Amino acid sequence: MLPRVERRAVARHDDPVTMTQLTTRPELLEREDVLAALDEALADATGGRGRIVFVGGEAGVGKTALVRRFVESGVGDARVLNGGCDPLFTPRPLGPFVDIARATGGELDELVAAGAIPYRVAEALMAELSQSRPTVVVLEDLHWADEATLDVLRLLARQVGDSSVLAIVTYRDDELDNRHPLRVVLGSLSSVPAAGRLRVSPLSRSAVAELAEPCGADPDELYRLTSGNPFYVTEVLAGEATSLPETVRDAVLARAATLSSCALEVLEAVSTMPSGAEPWLLAALAGQTDRDLAECLGSGMLTESGSVVVFRHELARLAIEGSVTPERRALMHQRALAALQARSSSAVDPARLAHHADGAGDTDGVLRFAPLAAVQAASLGAHREAAAQYRRALRYADGLQLDERAALLERYSGECYLTDETDEAMEALRSAAAAYHELGDPLKEGATLGQLATILWCPGRGAEARHLGVEAATLLKALGPTAELARVYDQMAFLTRMNADYESAAVWSARARSTADAVEDAHAIEWTSGSQEVLRITTGSTDAIAAYEARADRARREGRVRTLVDILEALVLALLPHHGHTRSRGYVEEGLMLSRESGHDLAHLYYLAHQAGIALDLGRWDEATEVAEVVLGERFVSTFPRTLALVALSLVRARRGDPDVWHLLDRARDLSEPTGELPRIAPVAAARGEAAWLAGRHDTVAQETDSAYELASSGAAPWALGELAVVRRRAGIEDSLPERLPEPHAQVLAGRWREAASRWSALGYRYEAALALADGDTDAQREALEALTDLGAAPAAAIVGRRLRESGVRVPRGPRTTTKASPAGLTERETEVLALVAEGRQNAEIADRLVVSRRTVDHHVSAILRKLGAHTRGEAVANAAQLGLIQDR
Amino acid sequence: MQTYVVVRRSAWPTLDEQREADLRSAFEAARMADDVECIRSYVLEESDRTLGSVCIFQASSPEAVRRHAAAADLPVGEIVKVVDTVLALPDPVSTTS
């Protein structure tokens, strides 16, 4: 049974209440606050302090209407630029900025048209925007944005503060789960002063009542059914007088049904075009007359947006699209494709053509446009989109020539590899290799198998990978020296290096180099000599670092971002056996940014995992936890970064004395042990040894570390060997001292605790420094206890405390509180809140800033008032200034 | 979700502050409902007359407990995982009867 909104007033069936009879636009009720905040932001921007404001709200809450009202009524002579994202199956790369570039022309337009990478686009955009006049940039529906767009957005947000730009970004906050890329962007901008958020809330009960009144609808029932969503409210009130549709779908369909059949046809045609339809296109498709289009616009279902007609509400578009039979929908896509192609110039977006070809089931069209769209997306660093376009093409590839299909598979695999869709990447390469085999093309078959070998290593199947690499090399060797053979040799050098088998790696690397020399391929000579340097860095040469860094400089100068990402990644991996954090930190920071920008997700995961490891070592445990959780939360297949993240997270927990350590360490062991590869196994074993020692289970340390210690005694992973040797010594295992240990480990083992502690401190390893002091005299132990307590390292602190008590020193127990230090007895958090109150911020704003609930801030503020004996916020601030709790303003 | 005991020793100088902390804790827990649920707390009278607490939580991870504590401005002494519960009697309504 349908729920009903009973109308008290008599409403005749032949006289439905229409939108025009509503006295107020529902979306614009109760929006004064948000509009005032936008006015304020515009005033800031006009004064040269640019702002970016994120306007969030649920679908249908009226974000667009609000922004439109703001732009129409309050921006004075500011220039306004509009761009938006569309719910395409596969998003249009840089969609909103393409819209803006079209409007501005100039260098920005040229760059966007040429498919420049995000940071170049952002640069050009800022240059365009930094003209003298204030500019309002409206970016709509960014929850549908592709990665490239988000990258530009992030860069824009960081630079906007010094400009006269007000950027308004709308998004559906009800569609952002925690892993949504836009959520990540929002999170990363929380500390950017120019960035702020506004929320457009659903209407209050009284606003709904105000709207219901003239229509004679029951306000309570209307509120219950719509929860104050203006779209629902509008739909319900504009619907048939006495009945309420069960769902919005029904509401929309009911409304569409009032249109003439010609107008309905227009509506249906537009529903297949999420990014909107140009009037000429509609004329070609639906044979529409201006009257039909006017009818749709008049009904309020469609609206004009720049040069196109779009649905006023995406919910409505979905409802209409879903109401069309599949056959008819296919026909409409077919017509749209034909019309767009007939008109076609380079101006038509290939992603749009591919969308319609796919919708029409048009094989030739998909095979023509999807790969084009893929290349375009990839050139913008939107590799997920690129992979999706290739996947789309491959769905239609059955009739292709074998070699064409294999080429498509290879390109698909490349995009999958970059986004760590390892299984798909391998499957595609296997099919491609089989195709080349069938075609009798051993050169391409061998090259494909070589690529497959590298990818096989990612999920930890190194032995299999090396086997396959040898097979590929054998196949290629029979053809004489080629660049492909050099590549496979080089891949073998990588695979053996990652197995810490440096002798074999040197042999493969030399072969790769001499093959490259023999074919005189400059490109191959470049990367084979590069990997020789990487191998030397891995085995401890420091002069090779400078040589390899010079390559990074070159890539940086020439703007070769992909190459630079790879070079930095190779450097970090090569330094990993030595924990060269001082150097690695810089590489990781740069790599994180560049890999994100260029859409190299796999490299990004590696950088994140390294970041977690470095944060662990440097005592930044919250950061280590947060970053490790991001890595572990990713749906990805490569096991090396996962192992590193598991080690970081489990060690933070073990060192803090938190529970749930061992299931993480078990997962790490299960990932690392089957690989048989020392660089993966040793850190896990060292972590397990440390966790056992901290838990007081000295007897199990040997069992946890024996085989890794033996494996590491080869000296191939000196840092891990040092860690293993130290933890074994702490657990009372007497080993003969291994040679070639890193300095601080050697000092710890030699009992030179003072030197070890200062060496650790110099390296920034606060936890290790404290543990070294714990081996010292009573004063050193006291210092160790303090440092460990500061770090929150409860188990180690307990061990040191016990040692001190055993030597008869009285040790205070319990946590130190900072509360007593504050004159008014404010807690740290209260002091923080007070500072924000003093800046004149409201509780909601403070809650956003501190990522706590509004109620918690309310509590803090009332506690602050009480403790400061104040009745108002102003009084509290004044009293606090007097007490020296805050700077007098 | 997993059960944890969270120990906060000598965390509050007065009962008022403890009660306020309790309210903050409840609000943050409501906000983090997917990750943290507060089951019950025992408020402790410490030997130095300050107050502490032992709280029983259901949480997705120790980090979630720490995040909750940070948001609600509560100290964390120790987090211990509970592997089994033995119920002898229900909690008495009041400990001061």
mmCIF file of C-alpha atoms in Angstrom, chain A residues 533-643:
data_model
loop_
_atom_site.group_PDB
_atom_site.id
_atom_site.type_symbol
_atom_site.label_atom_id
_atom_site.label_comp_id
_atom_site.label_asym_id
_atom_site.label_seq_id
_atom_site.Cartn_x
_atom_site.Cartn_y
_atom_site.Cartn_z
ATOM 1 C CA GLU A 533 74.045 1.316 -10.254
ATOM 2 C CA VAL A 534 70.996 0.216 -8.266
ATOM 3 C CA LEU A 535 72.653 -3.125 -7.609
ATOM 4 C CA ARG A 536 75.786 -1.368 -6.352
ATOM 5 C CA ILE A 537 73.686 0.782 -4.006
ATOM 6 C CA THR A 538 71.950 -2.337 -2.729
ATOM 7 C CA THR A 539 75.280 -3.930 -1.899
ATOM 8 C CA GLY A 540 76.366 -0.870 0.042
ATOM 9 C CA SER A 541 78.189 1.416 -2.384
ATOM 10 C CA THR A 542 77.615 5.062 -1.546
ATOM 11 C CA ASP A 543 79.226 6.548 -4.678
ATOM 12 C CA ALA A 544 76.626 4.784 -6.796
ATOM 13 C CA ILE A 545 73.954 6.815 -5.001
ATOM 14 C CA ALA A 546 75.264 10.093 -6.391
ATOM 15 C CA ALA A 547 75.401 8.640 -9.900
ATOM 16 C CA TYR A 548 71.863 7.374 -9.658
ATOM 17 C CA GLU A 549 70.638 10.605 -8.127
ATOM 18 C CA ALA A 550 71.991 12.394 -11.179
ATOM 19 C CA ARG A 551 69.552 10.333 -13.234
ATOM 20 C CA ALA A 552 66.742 11.498 -10.979
ATOM 21 C CA ASP A 553 67.840 15.106 -11.502
ATOM 22 C CA ARG A 554 67.803 14.619 -15.233
ATOM 23 C CA ALA A 555 64.311 13.137 -15.172
ATOM 24 C CA ARG A 556 63.153 15.959 -12.906
ATOM 25 C CA ARG A 557 64.553 18.596 -15.249
ATOM 26 C CA GLU A 558 63.007 16.986 -18.287
ATOM 27 C CA GLY A 559 59.665 16.517 -16.557
ATOM 28 C CA ARG A 560 59.641 12.733 -17.092
ATOM 29 C CA VAL A 561 57.417 11.970 -14.129
ATOM 30 C CA ARG A 562 56.936 8.229 -14.698
ATOM 31 C CA THR A 563 60.672 7.670 -15.002
ATOM 32 C CA LEU A 564 61.301 9.769 -11.913
ATOM 33 C CA VAL A 565 58.765 7.741 -9.917
ATOM 34 C CA ASP A 566 60.576 4.554 -10.927
ATOM 35 C CA ILE A 567 64.024 5.950 -10.176
ATOM 36 C CA LEU A 568 63.042 7.146 -6.700
ATOM 37 C CA GLU A 569 61.346 3.834 -5.973
ATOM 38 C CA ALA A 570 64.475 1.935 -7.036
ATOM 39 C CA LEU A 571 66.563 4.162 -4.757
ATOM 40 C CA VAL A 572 64.330 3.555 -1.752
ATOM 41 C CA LEU A 573 64.311 -0.210 -2.357
ATOM 42 C CA ALA A 574 68.091 -0.260 -2.811
ATOM 43 C CA LEU A 575 68.608 1.646 0.443
ATOM 44 C CA LEU A 576 66.143 -0.515 2.361
ATOM 45 C CA PRO A 577 68.718 -3.189 3.340
ATOM 46 C CA HIS A 578 70.720 -0.358 4.977
ATOM 47 C CA HIS A 579 67.791 1.667 6.377
ATOM 48 C CA GLY A 580 69.159 4.812 4.799
ATOM 49 C CA HIS A 581 66.219 6.805 6.135
ATOM 50 C CA THR A 582 67.970 10.136 6.056
ATOM 51 C CA ARG A 583 68.150 9.866 2.302
ATOM 52 C CA SER A 584 65.040 7.762 1.763
ATOM 53 C CA ARG A 585 62.717 10.203 3.534
ATOM 54 C CA GLY A 586 63.138 12.804 0.820
ATOM 55 C CA TYR A 587 62.707 10.245 -1.949
ATOM 56 C CA VAL A 588 59.588 8.854 -0.291
ATOM 57 C CA GLU A 589 58.022 12.284 0.099
ATOM 58 C CA GLU A 590 58.645 13.232 -3.500
ATOM 59 C CA GLY A 591 57.617 9.787 -4.697
ATOM 60 C CA LEU A 592 54.353 9.886 -2.766
ATOM 61 C CA MET A 593 53.364 13.106 -4.471
ATOM 62 C CA LEU A 594 54.497 12.163 -7.964
ATOM 63 C CA SER A 595 53.054 8.662 -7.915
ATOM 64 C CA ARG A 596 49.712 10.030 -6.809
ATOM 65 C CA GLU A 597 49.798 12.666 -9.507
ATOM 66 C CA SER A 598 50.770 10.314 -12.268
ATOM 67 C CA GLY A 599 48.282 7.678 -11.133
ATOM 68 C CA HIS A 600 51.016 5.101 -10.472
ATOM 69 C CA ASP A 601 49.060 3.391 -7.707
ATOM 70 C CA LEU A 602 51.422 0.465 -7.253
ATOM 71 C CA ALA A 603 54.423 2.725 -6.703
ATOM 72 C CA HIS A 604 52.229 4.827 -4.416
ATOM 73 C CA LEU A 605 51.566 1.783 -2.224
ATOM 74 C CA TYR A 606 55.291 1.104 -1.983
ATOM 75 C CA TYR A 607 55.954 4.684 -0.962
ATOM 76 C CA LEU A 608 53.200 4.517 1.659
ATOM 77 C CA ALA A 609 54.622 1.275 3.052
ATOM 78 C CA HIS A 610 58.083 2.851 3.249
ATOM 79 C CA GLN A 611 56.570 5.905 4.918
ATOM 80 C CA ALA A 612 55.014 3.653 7.572
ATOM 81 C CA GLY A 613 58.361 1.930 8.157
ATOM 82 C CA ILE A 614 60.238 5.206 8.462
ATOM 83 C CA ALA A 615 57.607 6.662 10.815
ATOM 84 C CA LEU A 616 57.901 3.550 13.000
ATOM 85 C CA ASP A 617 61.669 3.888 13.258
ATOM 86 C CA LEU A 618 61.522 7.605 13.975
ATOM 87 C CA GLY A 619 59.004 7.141 16.811
ATOM 88 C CA ARG A 620 56.070 8.717 14.956
ATOM 89 C CA TRP A 621 53.783 5.866 15.848
ATOM 90 C CA ASP A 622 50.415 7.428 15.161
ATOM 91 C CA GLU A 623 51.568 8.265 11.661
ATOM 92 C CA ALA A 624 53.005 4.761 11.204
ATOM 93 C CA THR A 625 49.684 3.253 12.287
ATOM 94 C CA GLU A 626 47.596 5.491 10.108
ATOM 95 C CA VAL A 627 49.672 4.965 6.986
ATOM 96 C CA ALA A 628 50.012 1.217 7.548
ATOM 97 C CA GLU A 629 46.240 0.963 7.903
ATOM 98 C CA VAL A 630 45.796 2.756 4.593
ATOM 99 C CA VAL A 631 48.110 0.251 2.911
ATOM 100 C CA LEU A 632 46.388 -2.712 4.547
ATOM 101 C CA GLY A 633 42.965 -1.333 3.685
ATOM 102 C CA GLU A 634 43.758 -1.291 -0.022
ATOM 103 C CA ARG A 635 42.344 -4.033 -2.155
ATOM 104 C CA PHE A 636 45.660 -4.901 -3.709
ATOM 105 C CA VAL A 637 47.694 -7.904 -4.479
ATOM 106 C CA SER A 638 51.362 -6.982 -4.167
ATOM 107 C CA THR A 639 52.589 -8.541 -0.978
ATOM 108 C CA PHE A 640 55.855 -6.703 -0.346
ATOM 109 C CA PRO A 641 54.308 -3.370 0.663
ATOM 110 C CA ARG A 642 51.693 -5.286 2.608
ATOM 111 C CA THR A 643 54.385 -7.130 4.541
#
